[in-house]
Amino acid sequence: MKNYIKEHIDAFREENKNRARLLINCPDQPGIVAAISQFLAEHNANILESNQYSTNPKGGEFFIRLEFEMPQLKEKIATLEEDFKEIKEKFNMKATFKYVDQIKKVAVFVSKEPHCLLELLWEWQSGDLMADISLVVSNHETSREYVESLGIPYYYIPANKDIRNEVEEQQIKLLKEHDIDVIVLARYMQILTPNFVEVFKNKIINIHHSFLPAFIGAKPYERAYNRGVKLIGATSHYVTNDLDEGPIIEQDISRVDHRDNAEVMKKIGQSVERSVLARAVKWHLEDRIIVYGNKTIVF
Amino acid sequence: MKNYIKEHIDAFREENKNRARLLINCPDQPGIVAAISQFLAEHNANILESNQYSTNPKGGEFFIRLEFEMPQLKEKIATLEEDFKEIKEKFNMKATFKYVDQIKKVAVFVSKEPHCLLELLWEWQSGDLMADISLVVSNHETSREYVESLGIPYYYIPANKDIRNEVEEQQIKLLKEHDIDVIVLARYMQILTPNFVEVFKNKIINIHHSFLPAFIGAKPYERAYNRGVKLIGATSHYVTNDLDEGPIIEQDISRVDHRDNAEVMKKIGQSVERSVLARAVKWHLEDRIIVYGNKTIVF
Amino acid sequence: MKNYIKEHIDAFREENKNRARLLINCPDQPGIVAAISQFLAEHNANILESNQYSTNPKGGEFFIRLEFEMPQLKEKIATLEEDFKEIKEKFNMKATFKYVDQIKKVAVFVSKEPHCLLELLWEWQSGDLMADISLVVSNHETSREYVESLGIPYYYIPANKDIRNEVEEQQIKLLKEHDIDVIVLARYMQILTPNFVEVFKNKIINIHHSFLPAFIGAKPYERAYNRGVKLIGATSHYVTNDLDEGPIIEQDISRVDHRDNAEVMKKIGQSVERSVLARAVKWHLEDRIIVYGNKTIVF
Amino acid sequence: MKNYIKEHIDAFREENKNRARLLINCPDQPGIVAAISQFLAEHNANILESNQYSTNPKGGEFFIRLEFEMPQLKEKIATLEEDFKEIKEKFNMKATFKYVDQIKKVAVFVSKEPHCLLELLWEWQSGDLMADISLVVSNHETSREYVESLGIPYYYIPANKDIRNEVEEQQIKLLKEHDIDVIVLARYMQILTPNFVEVFKNKIINIHHSFLPAFIGAKPYERAYNRGVKLIGATSHYVTNDLDEGPIIEQDISRVDHRDNAEVMKKIGQSVERSVLARAVKWHLEDRIIVYGNKTIVF
């Protein structure tokens, strides 16, 4: 990693060393917010931001994300989590503490088209995507030069459907060695096996080049053109074993008209893909997303 | 029709009495534009607006829409069309002259939800939708009072799939009696038979409450909610016999998030439906649309 | 008021009889959320929604909006507010309880162009704008028929700058008699005196037909056209004594191009004005807005 | 220039060697389109695209842009332009022929913030911005490494208002040596003198970080934040001697809310600036823009 990027990251970590996030979901009932905020106040934490949502306030699922600051957080993590168990059990919560200075290790998978990778690297260089981009994996050599110029290791692993299992074995090994938290499929164009998806459940973010559920699968721009749509879009979602059916994180569209053939739509679409994927990855890195069933709550 | 609306229309017709539009498509080849504009110049017409498009300038399909003004147009219509036949044949054109002061007779079909009908009537009253809204047909009584208050006849024709043929027979009779040019399905919610569609080919405009081809068919908001999309949309298209598969005229979307349940999505979506349908109808009334295969060219 | 609208309102009030909102701002410090949520839990209230924001978590201003449900709310209002005083004083809060079933009394002021008034009335009829639209005041007779057809009193009060004081005296009297909570200037086109504005501070919502601060004052579409902008917009804001300088609630824009003259821009703009004003009024009615200095926090 | 970029450009030039554009404005009168298209047909040219517009069809200004293909164009350029003089004089036209394979020489001026420069270079590398980016001029060294890695000369010329004249003299010399057609101010942040602007009239494209005419001048994001706007924008325009008052080419906006301070607005805004400037430059390179008075017609 280049020095100036490392400096961005170090400054960010220092600035946020006492900052944490708490993500919770549980069956809704009176008293949850009071219990949590009481707990945080007793632990000397100041709530900086909080967002909540209930599928149905009368007996649905309750979701909350809190961001808080707590002096000497580092030394108190163990106590904090231990003390919270009582509330967690009482309300039957799924609860996770995230510590802001523990920035996530990211692997980017890319195929031949570099636009989504480039957008991520750019945001990253400017200090707008706070992550440790630990490696790039590709079945093409196209982006090696640029990736390595930023000090990021580039792994060329040829891939196709006949050697899927061997390829994934090699990839999983690599991802585990690097202790990767998030895998971003920045137009990787290869289908992953159920095994791979299982190993990294809710940790693989994909960008699909259509406004799902329209044009699931291959060649969405060609199909959009043939259908004569007036909008094209892009969708970022977590990968599950149902092709393009995973929980949607973000979508956006761009207007097209009869003059735009499939090739032009692809160009226009790349710009939407770039921004949709960058937003989705950012929200994931900031622990803004709770996956619930096949949907996301984005706080 | 209320007097002040009649006045709008009369003023518009007077103002545009010498104005016409020419819509053409034919195989592309050099010299088409020259031939047409030469012809119009010789006939003393001034071109006010012209738009052209080719699917492929080297041997594709050529499309053009011209709007022009010609002194004493009324008396010259017959000559004009007769004289144009030579060019039409030479270039193997599909060509139609439209005369702006011959405003189109529109029938609006509506079911229980009035929002799309209301938007059209509103635009119409303000003089922004230049048409003769000759009648409203509905399988509910809901909108009678308001429609009749504007001086538009309201026909209540109960409809369901068991009596489809009898109902359509009655409707077709009514539409023919009123010499209707365009049928707008403003959330009519009944499927039309192939016979009905054939009689009014490329003259029936529907609004579907999703960004097609996502959520074809019934209950798109429920399905959008269940899928967890972040955008909902609406699509206006010409009706063909493939459900929700006709040529798309216009689409738009609105952003939603996890807080929006199917009911809220429906409310948000109604606003998109209103504006998408109104734009599509307006373009049709202004002869801006050429249908080609399963697509539209909107000039 | 027509019966079916009254029924909407009655149903809404019954459904929300135990629901309240609490809007607070105060200097930020640790423990605020805990204190509030503890208080509500002790009073047997279930928090349904909560949103908070700090200008600066280390010593800025803190804002929160909570929506909660509390059994037998009606009988407990006095106790609730009394009991809250301790917290209010401790944290030096500006705090207001709002009771959802006490729907707000609204007066709409309109001049000749009815589009913004119509949008509000439409939303209101469909049950999407929960208010008691008690009267319409206008310096023109244009909209009388439609307004009265909905059972709303229509007051024609001619106005111009020479008789401003007398006119406003008459208007204030009327507004007080009707115990009006909110005044919506739906393109009223008359400047209000400082006295009038003072009497209804942060209770007058205006729609200005430009994206402020561009084109403050008169004839924004003409000026937008002359400047050759590619976007036109609308701004809804609370009225203060600085013309078009009050706290902005909502803004939106629409794309225009060189073909659109000032007249066309006005037509396009009306659609933006309608939706921007409707959103702003809705947020005000739902107590989603806190005014702080010359800005709004919209939760 | 890197080899793969040179290859893009060479392929484009070869493909478009017979393609030209004709941009015209003149007082409107009947027969203009006929005369032009007749002329082109006689010269064996096939019109691929044509767009026209009149400020007022009855005696306003007429504008047209045609794109056409003509066998052996290169050898016929002199004849073509000579032959057209007759029509040009007859209709009192301002008319320019542009030859698509003569790609424009561009100089990019940049200060410390590289985002707009990077967007342009990116589009350029992908073959989406067809230009010869001949040099980058900057008053900072920040972007040297990246620019030179693409094979583009980088000129560091310190600048401030005290040495404006000397600096501009040096810049003009450089621009003339390189025979520059277009100067893009990609957030250059220095005011140019009337002399400089005169030398490159309608050839300097600037990006301003607000939706003009709001927030003319310095620090627009700070001022937008202080005003409490709900939208921020960017404007690309030709530079004239009235600060931020030149003909607007393109504008766009992004939504912000109370949580976004000036720093965040700046980040959000950079993304709008990037795309607005890239679109404006592209349209200029494609000869899509006619400047008329203080406005642009963008075809």
XYZ file of C-alpha atoms in Angstrom, chain D residues 3-234:
232
model
C 0.282 3.177 -27.189
C -3.122 1.663 -26.439
C -4.654 5.160 -26.330
C -2.983 6.042 -29.599
C -4.507 2.891 -31.084
C -8.024 3.904 -29.918
C -7.543 7.263 -31.576
C -6.120 5.897 -34.818
C -8.955 3.411 -35.149
C -11.493 6.165 -34.524
C -9.910 8.435 -37.129
C -9.802 5.704 -39.735
C -13.433 4.802 -39.070
C -14.543 8.424 -39.368
C -12.359 9.621 -42.208
C -15.383 10.338 -44.419
C -17.534 11.867 -41.721
C -18.202 15.568 -41.170
C -20.478 17.874 -39.224
C -22.075 21.102 -40.317
C -23.151 23.661 -37.717
C -25.238 26.585 -38.816
C -27.172 29.486 -37.417
C -28.985 32.192 -39.361
C -32.248 34.166 -39.359
C -35.131 31.708 -39.807
C -36.983 31.616 -43.134
C -38.620 28.927 -45.272
C -36.372 26.762 -47.413
C -33.220 26.518 -45.312
C -33.423 22.784 -44.630
C -34.303 22.106 -48.253
C -31.327 24.123 -49.491
C -28.875 22.389 -47.177
C -30.116 18.853 -47.728
C -30.318 19.410 -51.469
C -26.711 20.651 -51.410
C -25.535 17.621 -49.461
C -27.427 15.200 -51.701
C -25.870 16.799 -54.772
C -22.464 16.340 -53.178
C -23.204 12.694 -52.626
C -23.327 13.024 -48.854
C -25.598 10.882 -46.687
C -27.109 12.695 -43.678
C -26.711 10.508 -40.588
C -28.137 12.773 -37.952
C -29.739 16.184 -38.002
C -31.140 18.428 -35.306
C -32.702 21.825 -35.706
C -34.211 24.485 -33.511
C -35.694 27.943 -33.960
C -36.043 30.538 -31.238
C -39.210 31.478 -33.046
C -40.292 29.874 -36.322
C -41.779 33.178 -37.440
C -38.698 35.323 -37.709
C -36.330 34.126 -35.011
C -32.901 32.557 -35.200
C -32.532 29.159 -36.834
C -29.972 26.547 -35.715
C -29.055 23.241 -37.270
C -26.424 20.551 -36.758
C -25.999 17.856 -39.386
C -23.685 14.889 -39.343
C -23.021 13.306 -42.720
C -20.820 10.853 -44.541
C -19.266 11.531 -47.950
C -17.030 9.199 -49.954
C -13.466 10.500 -50.451
C -14.218 13.361 -48.100
C -10.565 14.333 -47.634
C -10.036 15.199 -51.297
C -13.269 17.128 -51.505
C -13.095 19.379 -48.471
C -11.966 22.447 -50.390
C -14.674 22.064 -53.055
C -17.326 21.354 -50.458
C -16.654 24.504 -48.465
C -16.230 26.603 -51.600
C -19.513 25.339 -53.098
C -21.393 25.976 -49.872
C -20.568 29.706 -49.903
C -23.517 30.457 -52.140
C -26.072 29.043 -49.692
C -24.205 30.608 -46.804
C -24.493 34.043 -48.320
C -28.050 33.604 -49.532
C -29.330 32.803 -46.026
C -26.821 34.987 -44.198
C -25.484 31.997 -42.290
C -22.811 31.487 -39.701
C -21.702 28.032 -40.859
C -18.824 25.764 -39.877
C -17.763 22.422 -41.274
C -16.041 20.117 -38.787
C -14.227 16.975 -39.849
C -14.612 14.151 -37.373
C -11.143 12.659 -37.849
C -9.506 15.975 -36.992
C -9.700 15.290 -33.276
C -9.287 18.301 -31.051
C -6.157 19.211 -29.097
C -7.018 19.705 -25.459
C -5.162 21.341 -22.584
C -6.379 20.597 -19.073
C -5.739 23.155 -16.343
C -5.903 21.853 -12.804
C -5.093 23.021 -9.316
C -4.731 20.788 -6.245
C -7.925 18.705 -6.382
C -7.568 16.061 -9.071
C -11.081 14.549 -9.284
C -12.206 16.331 -12.463
C -8.892 15.762 -14.214
C -8.986 12.075 -13.243
C -12.503 11.637 -14.635
C -11.446 13.133 -17.959
C -8.311 11.014 -18.164
C -10.271 7.929 -17.303
C -12.891 8.514 -20.006
C -10.033 9.294 -22.350
C -8.170 6.062 -21.628
C -11.332 4.008 -22.141
C -11.756 5.593 -25.559
C -14.902 7.476 -24.517
C -13.461 10.977 -24.878
C -12.063 11.336 -28.338
C -9.371 14.009 -28.059
C -5.675 14.588 -28.141
C -4.989 15.575 -24.536
C -1.809 17.400 -25.380
C -0.803 18.763 -22.012
C -1.786 19.400 -18.423
C -1.010 22.746 -16.805
C -1.078 23.092 -13.032
C -0.036 25.476 -10.287
C 0.639 22.415 -8.136
C 2.730 19.288 -8.545
C 0.029 16.978 -7.143
C -1.044 15.265 -10.345
C 2.299 15.100 -12.160
C 3.036 11.439 -11.536
C -0.277 10.126 -12.798
C -0.446 12.452 -15.810
C 3.087 11.603 -16.932
C 2.420 7.873 -16.469
C -0.075 8.247 -19.329
C 2.529 9.922 -21.504
C 1.043 13.426 -21.249
C 3.418 16.372 -20.676
C 2.816 18.114 -17.335
C 3.692 21.786 -16.954
C 4.017 23.119 -13.440
C 3.431 26.876 -13.560
C 2.993 28.469 -10.134
C 0.225 31.041 -10.268
C -1.350 33.672 -8.073
C -3.034 36.976 -8.639
C 0.172 39.032 -8.297
C 1.900 37.362 -11.227
C -1.195 36.750 -13.344
C 0.043 38.502 -16.469
C 3.431 36.792 -16.594
C 1.842 33.432 -15.894
C -0.739 33.832 -18.638
C 1.879 34.964 -21.130
C 3.774 31.754 -20.467
C 0.565 29.701 -20.716
C -0.586 31.314 -23.963
C 2.832 30.678 -25.518
C 2.593 27.027 -24.511
C -0.972 26.649 -25.762
C -0.084 28.202 -29.098
C 2.990 26.015 -29.498
C 0.776 22.994 -28.995
C -1.896 24.411 -31.271
C -4.553 23.863 -28.605
C -8.259 23.879 -29.585
C -9.899 23.583 -26.187
C -8.888 24.521 -22.652
C -10.627 22.663 -19.862
C -10.486 24.265 -16.427
C -10.839 21.141 -14.322
C -11.104 23.033 -11.023
C -8.215 25.386 -11.811
C -9.245 27.939 -9.177
C -7.461 30.904 -10.761
C -9.247 33.807 -12.409
C -8.230 34.435 -16.021
C -7.668 37.939 -17.426
C -9.860 39.400 -20.195
C -6.894 39.082 -22.527
C -6.564 35.337 -22.008
C -10.324 34.851 -22.374
C -10.351 36.890 -25.589
C -7.606 34.785 -27.156
C -9.575 31.587 -26.565
C -13.152 32.807 -26.961
C -15.751 30.009 -26.580
C -12.863 27.569 -26.230
C -12.464 27.585 -22.455
C -14.742 25.241 -20.530
C -14.996 25.655 -16.774
C -16.658 23.627 -14.021
C -18.195 25.645 -11.206
C -19.149 23.839 -8.030
C -22.692 25.139 -7.661
C -25.901 25.199 -9.686
C -25.381 28.644 -11.115
C -26.566 31.345 -10.721
C -26.687 30.275 -7.086
C -23.390 30.757 -5.247
C -21.389 32.605 -7.862
C -17.768 33.035 -6.790
C -15.750 31.500 -3.987
C -16.580 28.773 -1.485
C -19.982 27.632 -2.824
C -20.199 24.555 -0.604
C -19.649 26.566 2.568
C -22.296 29.025 1.424
C -24.683 26.240 0.415
C -24.237 24.707 3.855
C -24.834 28.026 5.571
C -27.982 28.643 3.533
C -29.328 25.212 4.437
C -30.070 24.091 0.872
C -31.365 20.581 0.199
C -29.654 20.284 -3.193
C -26.104 21.012 -4.284
C -25.012 21.194 -7.869
C -22.383 21.818 -10.468
